[in-house]
Coordinates of C-alpha atoms and ligand atoms in Angstrom, one line a residue:
M1 CA 0.0 0.0 0.0
A2 CA 1.4 3.5 -1.0
K3 CA 2.7 5.3 2.1
K4 CA 0.5 8.3 3.0
N5 CA 2.1 11.7 3.2
S6 CA 1.1 12.0 6.8
M7 CA 2.2 11.5 10.4
T8 CA 0.2 9.7 13.1
F9 CA 0.4 10.6 16.8
I10 CA -0.7 8.0 19.3
D11 CA -1.8 9.1 22.8
N12 CA -0.4 6.2 24.8
R13 CA -2.8 7.0 27.7
T14 CA -5.8 6.2 25.6
G15 CA -4.4 4.4 22.6
K16 CA -6.2 7.0 20.4
S17 CA -4.3 8.0 17.2
Y18 CA -4.4 11.3 15.4
E19 CA -3.2 11.7 11.8
Y20 CA -1.8 14.9 10.3
P21 CA -0.8 15.8 6.7
I22 CA 2.9 16.4 5.8
L23 CA 3.3 19.5 3.6
E24 CA 6.2 19.4 1.2
A25 CA 8.9 22.1 0.8
T26 CA 10.6 23.0 -2.5
R27 CA 13.9 23.1 -0.5
G28 CA 14.7 22.0 3.1
P29 CA 12.6 20.4 5.8
W30 CA 9.0 19.5 5.2
V31 CA 6.4 20.2 7.9
V32 CA 3.6 18.3 9.6
D33 CA 0.5 20.4 9.6
V34 CA -0.8 20.4 13.3
R35 CA -3.3 23.3 12.9
S36 CA -6.2 21.1 14.1
F37 CA -4.2 19.5 16.9
Y38 CA -5.9 21.4 19.7
K39 CA -9.4 20.8 18.2
D40 CA -8.6 17.1 17.8
T41 CA -6.8 16.4 21.1
G42 CA -7.7 19.3 23.5
M43 CA -3.9 19.7 24.0
F44 CA -1.3 22.2 22.6
T45 CA 2.0 21.4 21.1
Y46 CA 4.8 23.0 23.2
D47 CA 7.8 24.8 21.6
P48 CA 9.0 27.9 23.5
G49 CA 11.6 29.7 21.3
F50 CA 10.1 27.9 18.2
T51 CA 13.1 25.6 17.8
S52 CA 10.9 23.1 15.8
T53 CA 8.1 25.3 14.6
A54 CA 7.4 26.8 11.1
S55 CA 5.3 29.9 11.6
C56 CA 4.4 30.5 8.0
N57 CA 5.3 29.5 4.4
S58 CA 7.5 31.8 2.4
E59 CA 9.3 32.0 -1.0
L60 CA 11.7 34.9 -0.2
T61 CA 14.7 33.4 1.6
F62 CA 16.0 29.8 2.1
I63 CA 18.5 28.8 4.7
N64 CA 20.2 25.4 5.1
G65 CA 21.6 25.4 8.6
E66 CA 23.5 22.1 8.2
K67 CA 25.2 23.1 5.0
G68 CA 25.6 26.8 5.8
E69 CA 23.6 27.9 2.7
L70 CA 21.6 31.1 2.2
R71 CA 19.6 32.0 -0.9
Y72 CA 17.3 35.0 -1.8
H73 CA 14.7 33.7 -4.3
G74 CA 16.9 30.7 -5.0
I75 CA 20.1 32.7 -5.8
E76 CA 23.1 32.0 -3.4
I77 CA 24.2 34.8 -1.1
E78 CA 27.9 34.6 -2.3
E79 CA 26.8 35.3 -5.9
L80 CA 24.6 38.2 -4.8
A81 CA 27.1 39.7 -2.4
T82 CA 30.1 39.6 -4.9
Q83 CA 28.4 40.1 -8.3
H84 CA 25.4 42.4 -7.6
S85 CA 24.7 45.7 -5.8
Y86 CA 22.4 46.1 -2.8
L87 CA 19.9 47.9 -4.9
E88 CA 19.7 44.9 -7.3
V89 CA 19.1 42.7 -4.3
C90 CA 16.4 45.0 -3.0
F91 CA 14.7 44.7 -6.4
L92 CA 15.2 40.9 -6.3
L93 CA 13.5 40.6 -2.9
S94 CA 10.7 42.8 -3.9
Q95 CA 10.0 41.5 -7.5
G96 CA 11.3 37.9 -7.3
R97 CA 13.9 38.5 -10.0
L98 CA 17.0 40.7 -10.6
P99 CA 16.3 44.0 -12.5
D100 CA 17.5 44.7 -16.1
K101 CA 19.6 47.9 -16.6
E102 CA 16.6 50.2 -17.2
E103 CA 14.7 48.9 -14.2
L104 CA 17.7 49.3 -12.0
H105 CA 18.3 52.8 -13.2
A106 CA 14.6 53.8 -12.6
F107 CA 14.7 52.1 -9.1
D108 CA 17.9 53.9 -8.1
L109 CA 16.5 57.3 -9.3
E110 CA 13.3 56.8 -7.4
L111 CA 15.0 55.9 -4.2
R112 CA 17.2 59.0 -4.5
H113 CA 14.2 61.3 -4.8
R114 CA 12.4 59.5 -1.9
S115 CA 15.4 59.8 0.4
F116 CA 14.2 63.1 1.7
I117 CA 12.2 63.2 4.9
H118 CA 9.5 65.6 6.3
E119 CA 11.0 68.4 8.5
G120 CA 8.7 67.2 11.3
L121 CA 10.8 64.0 11.5
K122 CA 13.9 66.1 11.8
N123 CA 12.3 68.0 14.7
L124 CA 11.4 64.6 16.3
I125 CA 14.9 63.4 16.1
E126 CA 16.2 66.7 17.5
S127 CA 13.8 66.3 20.5
F128 CA 15.9 63.3 21.8
P129 CA 18.8 63.8 24.2
N130 CA 22.2 63.7 22.4
T131 CA 23.0 60.7 24.6
A132 CA 20.1 58.7 23.0
H133 CA 21.2 55.5 21.3
P134 CA 20.6 55.8 17.5
M135 CA 18.5 52.6 17.6
A136 CA 16.0 54.3 20.1
I137 CA 15.7 57.2 17.7
L138 CA 15.4 55.0 14.6
S139 CA 12.6 52.9 16.0
S140 CA 10.7 56.0 17.1
A141 CA 11.3 57.8 13.8
V142 CA 10.1 54.9 11.7
S143 CA 7.0 54.5 13.9
A144 CA 6.4 58.3 13.5
L145 CA 6.8 57.9 9.7
S146 CA 3.4 56.1 9.8
S147 CA 1.8 59.5 10.7
F148 CA 3.3 61.1 7.6
Y149 CA 2.0 58.3 5.3
F150 CA -1.1 57.2 7.1
E151 CA -2.7 56.2 3.8
H152 CA -0.5 53.1 3.8
L153 CA -2.6 51.6 6.6
N154 CA -5.0 50.3 3.9
I155 CA -3.1 49.3 0.8
N156 CA -5.3 48.3 -2.2
S157 CA -3.0 48.1 -5.2
E158 CA 0.4 46.8 -6.3
E159 CA 1.4 50.3 -7.1
E160 CA 0.7 51.4 -3.6
F161 CA 2.6 48.4 -2.1
E162 CA 5.6 49.4 -4.3
Q163 CA 5.3 53.1 -3.3
M164 CA 5.1 52.2 0.5
R165 CA 8.1 49.9 0.2
R166 CA 10.3 52.2 -1.8
R167 CA 9.5 55.2 0.5
L168 CA 10.7 53.2 3.5
I169 CA 13.8 51.7 1.9
A170 CA 14.8 55.2 0.6
K171 CA 14.2 57.0 3.9
I172 CA 15.8 54.6 6.4
P173 CA 19.5 55.6 5.6
T174 CA 18.5 59.3 6.0
L175 CA 16.8 58.6 9.4
A176 CA 19.8 56.5 10.5
A177 CA 22.3 59.2 9.5
F178 CA 20.3 62.0 11.1
S179 CA 20.1 59.9 14.3
Y180 CA 23.9 59.6 14.3
R181 CA 24.5 63.3 13.6
H182 CA 22.1 64.1 16.4
S183 CA 24.0 61.9 18.8
L184 CA 27.1 64.0 18.1
G185 CA 25.2 67.3 18.4
I186 CA 26.2 68.3 14.9
P187 CA 23.9 69.6 12.0
F188 CA 22.2 67.1 9.8
I189 CA 23.4 66.6 6.2
Y190 CA 20.6 66.2 3.7
P191 CA 20.7 63.5 1.1
D192 CA 22.6 64.3 -2.1
I193 CA 20.6 62.9 -5.1
E194 CA 23.8 62.8 -7.1
R195 CA 25.2 60.1 -4.9
S196 CA 24.3 56.4 -5.0
F197 CA 22.3 54.8 -2.1
T198 CA 25.3 53.5 -0.2
E199 CA 27.6 56.4 -0.9
N200 CA 24.9 58.8 0.1
F201 CA 24.7 57.2 3.5
L202 CA 28.4 57.6 4.1
Y203 CA 28.1 61.2 2.9
M204 CA 25.2 62.0 5.3
M205 CA 27.3 60.5 8.1
R206 CA 30.6 62.3 7.3
A207 CA 30.1 65.5 5.4
Y208 CA 30.8 68.9 7.0
P209 CA 27.9 71.4 7.4
G210 CA 27.0 72.8 4.0
G211 CA 27.6 69.4 2.6
K212 CA 31.2 70.0 1.8
M213 CA 33.4 66.8 2.0
H214 CA 36.7 67.6 3.7
I215 CA 39.3 66.9 1.1
G216 CA 41.9 64.6 2.6
R217 CA 45.6 65.6 2.7
Q218 CA 46.2 63.8 -0.6
G219 CA 43.2 65.8 -2.0
E220 CA 41.1 62.7 -2.4
E221 CA 37.4 62.7 -1.6
Q222 CA 36.8 61.2 1.9
I223 CA 34.5 58.5 0.5
R224 CA 36.5 55.9 -1.4
E225 CA 35.1 53.3 -3.8
V226 CA 36.5 50.5 -1.6
E227 CA 34.4 51.8 1.3
I228 CA 31.2 52.0 -0.7
E229 CA 31.8 48.5 -2.0
A230 CA 32.4 47.1 1.5
L231 CA 29.3 48.7 3.0
D232 CA 27.1 47.8 -0.1
T233 CA 28.2 44.1 0.5
I234 CA 27.3 44.4 4.2
F235 CA 23.8 45.7 3.3
T236 CA 23.3 42.8 0.9
L237 CA 24.4 40.2 3.5
H238 CA 21.9 41.6 6.0
A239 CA 19.0 42.0 3.6
D240 CA 16.8 39.1 4.7
H241 CA 17.1 36.0 6.8
E242 CA 13.9 33.9 6.9
Q243 CA 11.9 33.9 10.2
N244 CA 14.5 35.3 12.6
A245 CA 13.3 37.1 15.9
S246 CA 12.8 40.5 14.4
T247 CA 11.1 39.2 11.2
T248 CA 8.8 37.2 13.4
T249 CA 8.0 40.4 15.3
V250 CA 7.2 42.2 12.1
R251 CA 4.9 39.4 11.0
G252 CA 3.2 39.4 14.4
V253 CA 2.4 43.1 14.2
A254 CA 1.3 42.6 10.5
S255 CA -1.1 40.0 11.8
T256 CA -3.0 42.5 13.9
G257 CA -3.5 44.8 10.9
A258 CA -1.4 47.7 12.2
H259 CA 0.3 50.2 9.9
P260 CA 3.3 48.6 8.0
Y261 CA 5.8 51.2 9.3
V262 CA 4.9 50.5 12.9
A263 CA 5.5 46.8 12.2
I264 CA 9.0 47.7 10.9
S265 CA 9.5 49.9 14.0
A266 CA 8.7 46.8 16.1
G267 CA 11.3 44.8 14.1
I268 CA 13.9 47.5 14.7
S269 CA 13.2 47.2 18.5
A270 CA 13.5 43.4 18.4
L271 CA 16.7 43.6 16.4
W272 CA 18.4 45.8 19.0
G273 CA 18.9 43.0 21.5
R274 CA 22.4 41.7 21.8
A275 CA 21.3 38.1 21.2
H276 CA 20.2 39.3 17.7
G277 CA 21.3 42.3 15.7
G278 CA 22.8 44.1 18.7
A279 CA 25.5 41.4 18.7
N280 CA 27.6 43.2 16.1
E281 CA 28.1 46.2 18.5
S282 CA 28.9 43.8 21.3
V283 CA 31.4 41.8 19.3
I284 CA 33.7 44.9 18.9
A285 CA 33.2 45.8 22.6
Q286 CA 34.2 42.2 23.5
L287 CA 37.2 42.1 21.2
E288 CA 38.4 45.4 22.8
M289 CA 37.7 44.0 26.3
I290 CA 39.7 40.9 25.6
G291 CA 42.4 43.3 24.5
S292 CA 45.1 41.0 23.3
V293 CA 45.6 37.6 21.7
K294 CA 47.1 36.2 24.9
N295 CA 43.9 36.8 26.9
V296 CA 41.7 34.9 24.4
A297 CA 42.0 31.4 26.0
A298 CA 40.8 32.7 29.4
F299 CA 37.7 34.3 27.8
V300 CA 36.9 31.2 25.8
E301 CA 37.0 29.2 29.1
R302 CA 34.6 31.7 30.6
A303 CA 32.2 31.3 27.6
K304 CA 32.2 27.5 28.3
D305 CA 31.5 27.9 32.0
P306 CA 27.8 27.2 32.6
D307 CA 27.9 29.3 35.8
D308 CA 29.3 32.3 34.0
N309 CA 26.8 34.1 31.7
F310 CA 29.6 35.4 29.5
R311 CA 29.0 34.4 25.9
L312 CA 31.2 34.8 22.9
M313 CA 29.3 37.5 20.9
G314 CA 29.2 36.7 17.2
F315 CA 29.3 33.0 17.9
G316 CA 26.5 30.5 17.6
H317 CA 23.2 30.6 15.6
R318 CA 19.8 29.0 16.0
V319 CA 19.8 27.8 12.4
Y320 CA 23.5 27.6 11.2
K321 CA 25.2 24.5 12.6
N322 CA 28.0 25.2 10.2
F323 CA 29.8 28.4 9.1
D324 CA 27.3 31.3 8.5
P325 CA 27.7 31.8 4.7
R326 CA 27.6 35.5 5.3
A327 CA 30.5 35.3 7.7
K328 CA 32.5 33.5 5.0
V329 CA 31.8 36.3 2.5
L330 CA 32.8 38.9 5.1
K331 CA 36.0 37.0 6.0
K332 CA 37.0 37.0 2.3
L333 CA 36.1 40.7 2.2
Q334 CA 38.3 41.4 5.3
D335 CA 41.2 39.5 3.7
R336 CA 40.8 41.4 0.4
L337 CA 40.4 44.9 1.9
S338 CA 42.6 44.6 5.0
D339 CA 45.3 46.8 3.5
E340 CA 43.1 49.3 1.6
L341 CA 40.8 49.7 4.6
S342 CA 43.7 49.5 7.1
L343 CA 41.7 47.0 9.2
D344 CA 42.7 47.0 12.8
S345 CA 45.1 44.1 12.8
E346 CA 45.0 43.6 16.6
L347 CA 41.2 43.2 16.7
I348 CA 41.4 40.9 13.7
M349 CA 44.1 38.8 15.3
I350 CA 42.0 38.5 18.5
A351 CA 39.0 37.5 16.4
R352 CA 41.1 34.9 14.5
E353 CA 42.5 33.5 17.7
I354 CA 39.0 33.2 19.1
E355 CA 37.9 31.4 16.0
K356 CA 41.0 29.1 16.0
I357 CA 40.5 28.1 19.7
A358 CA 36.7 27.8 19.6
L359 CA 36.5 25.8 16.3
N360 CA 38.7 23.1 17.8
D361 CA 37.3 23.1 21.3
D362 CA 34.9 20.3 22.1
Y363 CA 32.4 22.6 23.9
F364 CA 31.8 24.6 20.7
V365 CA 32.2 21.7 18.3
K366 CA 29.6 19.6 20.2
R367 CA 27.1 22.5 20.1
N368 CA 27.9 23.4 16.5
L369 CA 28.8 26.9 17.5
Y370 CA 30.4 28.8 14.6
P371 CA 31.1 32.5 13.9
N372 CA 28.0 34.2 12.6
I373 CA 27.6 37.3 10.5
D374 CA 28.1 39.6 13.5
F375 CA 31.5 38.2 14.3
Y376 CA 33.0 39.7 11.1
S377 CA 30.8 42.7 10.2
G378 CA 32.0 44.7 13.2
V379 CA 35.7 44.7 12.2
I380 CA 34.9 46.0 8.7
L381 CA 32.4 48.7 10.0
Y382 CA 35.0 49.7 12.6
A383 CA 37.6 50.1 9.7
L384 CA 35.0 52.2 7.8
G385 CA 35.1 54.6 10.7
I386 CA 31.5 53.8 11.5
P387 CA 31.0 54.3 15.3
R388 CA 29.9 51.2 17.2
S389 CA 26.5 52.8 18.1
M390 CA 25.8 52.8 14.3
F391 CA 26.5 49.1 13.8
T392 CA 23.0 47.9 14.5
P393 CA 21.4 50.8 12.6
I394 CA 23.4 49.6 9.6
F395 CA 21.9 46.2 10.1
V396 CA 18.5 47.9 10.1
I397 CA 19.3 49.7 6.7
G398 CA 20.2 46.3 5.2
R399 CA 17.3 44.4 6.7
T400 CA 14.4 46.8 6.0
V401 CA 13.9 45.4 2.5
G402 CA 13.6 41.9 4.0
W403 CA 11.2 43.0 6.7
I404 CA 8.9 44.9 4.4
N405 CA 8.7 42.1 1.9
Q406 CA 8.0 39.6 4.6
W407 CA 5.3 41.9 5.8
E408 CA 3.8 42.1 2.3
E409 CA 4.1 38.3 1.9
F410 CA 2.1 37.9 5.1
K411 CA -0.6 40.4 4.0
K412 CA -1.0 38.6 0.6
D413 CA -1.4 35.2 2.2
E414 CA -5.1 34.6 2.4
T415 CA -4.6 31.8 5.0
S416 CA -2.8 34.1 7.4
K417 CA -4.4 34.7 10.8
I418 CA -3.6 36.9 13.9
A419 CA -0.6 35.5 15.7
R420 CA -2.0 34.2 19.0
P421 CA -0.1 31.2 20.5
R422 CA -1.3 29.5 23.7
Q423 CA 0.6 28.4 26.8
L424 CA 1.2 25.6 29.3
Y425 CA -0.4 27.1 32.4
I426 CA 1.5 26.3 35.6
G427 CA -0.1 28.8 37.9
K428 CA -2.5 28.4 40.8
Ligands
SDX1 C1 21.7 37.2 14.4 O1 18.0 34.1 13.7 C2 18.7 34.8 12.8 O2 18.7 34.5 11.6 C3 19.5 35.9 13.3 C4 20.4 36.6 12.3 C5 19.7 37.3 11.2 O3 20.3 37.5 10.2 O4 18.5 37.8 11.5 O5 21.3 35.6 11.8 C6 21.3 37.6 13.0 O6 21.1 37.6 15.4 C7 23.0 36.4 14.6 C8 23.2 35.9 16.1 C9 23.9 37.1 16.8 N1 23.9 36.8 18.2 C10 25.1 36.5 18.9 O7 26.1 36.4 18.3 C11 24.9 36.4 20.4 C12 25.7 35.1 20.9 N2 25.0 33.9 20.4 C13 24.1 33.3 21.3 O8 23.5 34.1 22.2 C14 23.2 32.2 20.7 O9 24.1 31.4 20.0 C15 22.1 32.6 19.8 C16 21.1 33.5 20.5 C17 22.5 33.2 18.5 C18 21.3 31.3 19.4 O10 20.7 30.8 20.6 P1 19.9 29.4 20.6 O11 19.8 28.8 19.2 O12 18.7 29.6 21.4 O13 21.0 28.5 21.3 P2 21.1 28.2 22.8 O14 21.1 29.5 23.6 O15 20.1 27.2 23.2 O16 22.6 27.6 23.0 C19 22.8 26.2 22.7 C20 24.0 25.9 23.6 C21 23.9 26.3 25.1 O17 24.7 25.5 25.9 P3 24.0 24.3 26.7 O18 22.8 24.9 27.5 O19 23.5 23.3 25.6 O20 25.0 23.7 27.6 O21 25.2 26.6 23.1 C22 25.6 27.5 24.1 C23 24.5 27.7 25.1 O22 25.0 28.1 26.4 N3 25.9 28.8 23.4 C24 27.0 29.5 23.6 C25 26.9 30.6 22.7 N4 25.8 30.4 21.9 C26 25.2 29.3 22.4 N5 28.1 29.4 24.5 C27 29.0 30.3 24.4 N6 29.0 31.4 23.6 C28 28.0 31.5 22.7 N7 28.0 32.5 21.8

C-alpha cells in the first residue's frame, strides 16, 4: 500500500491515534500540519523559542543550517554579495527577479528622490537627548513615519505596495544618518541625489555642514570606492534571513492589521537585542575588552562555564550549525580589503584567535557553534570609521527590505491569521 504523506500521533494514555498531513517544501525540511491538533486532542504542542516550529510559508529566503547555505529567491548569497549591488538585491527581494539595466536605473533614481524626509521627523529626532542610542531614535522615527504616510494603513493596489516599500527603503538611511548626527550634536546633512544609495549614507554621516566633503591631505574625496563596495556588500548580507526574531516580530504586528511602518519599527526594536542584531556592536566591545591575543584562551573558558553568563558574541546561531555563509563572505572581504581599509590588525588577530581556539574546542564543536555574520561585520564597519553605536542601525538599513517584503508576503497570504499562541499554564 502506498505510504501516505502524513504523520500519526498516538496518545499512549488512551491508545487513540491522530493523523496529520505532511506539507512538502521545495527546499529544506517538510512540515507536519498540526493546525487542528488542539481541536482534535484538547492539547497544545509545546515549543518555546520555536526551535521546531514553522510559523508560515515563504518564498523569499532559504537557509540550510547544516550546509551553511543562504539564498534569496533561489540565488546564493555569495553570488549576490560579490556580483550584484544592494539595490539589485532589494529589487530581487521585492519583485522575485533581478532587474534589467533600465529597471535598476529607474529604481535607483526613485530611491534617491524619496530619500528626503519631512522636516517634522527632523524635529522629532532633535527632541531626543544627544545621549540617545541611534536605535532608540530610529525605531521611534520609523513609527512616526506612519503618521506622515497614514494612507498606507490600507493598501489596495500593487502600485501602492511598491510606493510604500520604496518610500521606506529610501528613507531609512537618512533617518539613521540623522540619528547619528544628532548623537554628536552636529547639524544634519541632507541626502545628495547625485550620490548612490550606499555612498549617500556615508556622505550624510561624514560631510561637513554645508555638505562639503573635507578633502583629505592627498586631496582625495573622503568616500573611497572600496568603502562604498564594502558597505554595499554588508547591506546585501543583511537584507533578509527567513523567520528570525525581528522578522517574526514584524509578521506578528502585521497579523493585527497595524500600519506597515509601525511593524517595521517593532522589528527595529526586536533587532536591537544583543542576542540578535545588537551582537555586532557587542562583538567589537568584546574584542576590545579581551584586549590581546594572549587573553583569548581565558575568555573562551569563561564562555564555556555554565555558571558564567559570559558568551562569545558573534558565535552560535539558531539555524546555522556550520559556518554562517555571510561570515564566509565577510571573512574574504576582510582579507581582500585589510590593507586598503587598514583594518585593525590587533582586533582581527584576536577575532582569528577566538575562531581558532573555539572551532577546535569540544564545547563549541559539540554544540555546533560557529562564527555568525556579526562576528566579522563589526571589524569592517570599525575600519570604515563607523561608530559602534551605528553598527545595528546599519543592520536595520540592510534588513528593512527583508522585513517589508516579509510583511507584504504575510498580508498577501489569504490563509494568514492573527498571531496568537497559547501556553502551558502552571499557575495556581
Ligand atoms: C543574528 O536568527 C537569525 O537568523 C538571526 C540573524 C539574522 O540575520 O537575522 O542571523 C542575526 O542575530 C545572529 C546571532 C547574533 N547573536 C550572537 O552572536 C549572540 C551570541 N550567540 C548566542 O546568544 C546564541 O548562539 C544565539 C542566540 C545566537 C542562538 O541561541 P539558541 O539557538 O537559542 O542556542 P542556545 O542559547 O540554546 O545555545 C545552545 C548551547 C547552550 O549551551 P547548553 O545549554 O546546551 O550547555 O550553546 C551555548 C548555550 O550556552 N551557546 C554559547 C553561545 N551560543 C550558544 N556558548 C558560548 N558562547 C555563545 N555565543
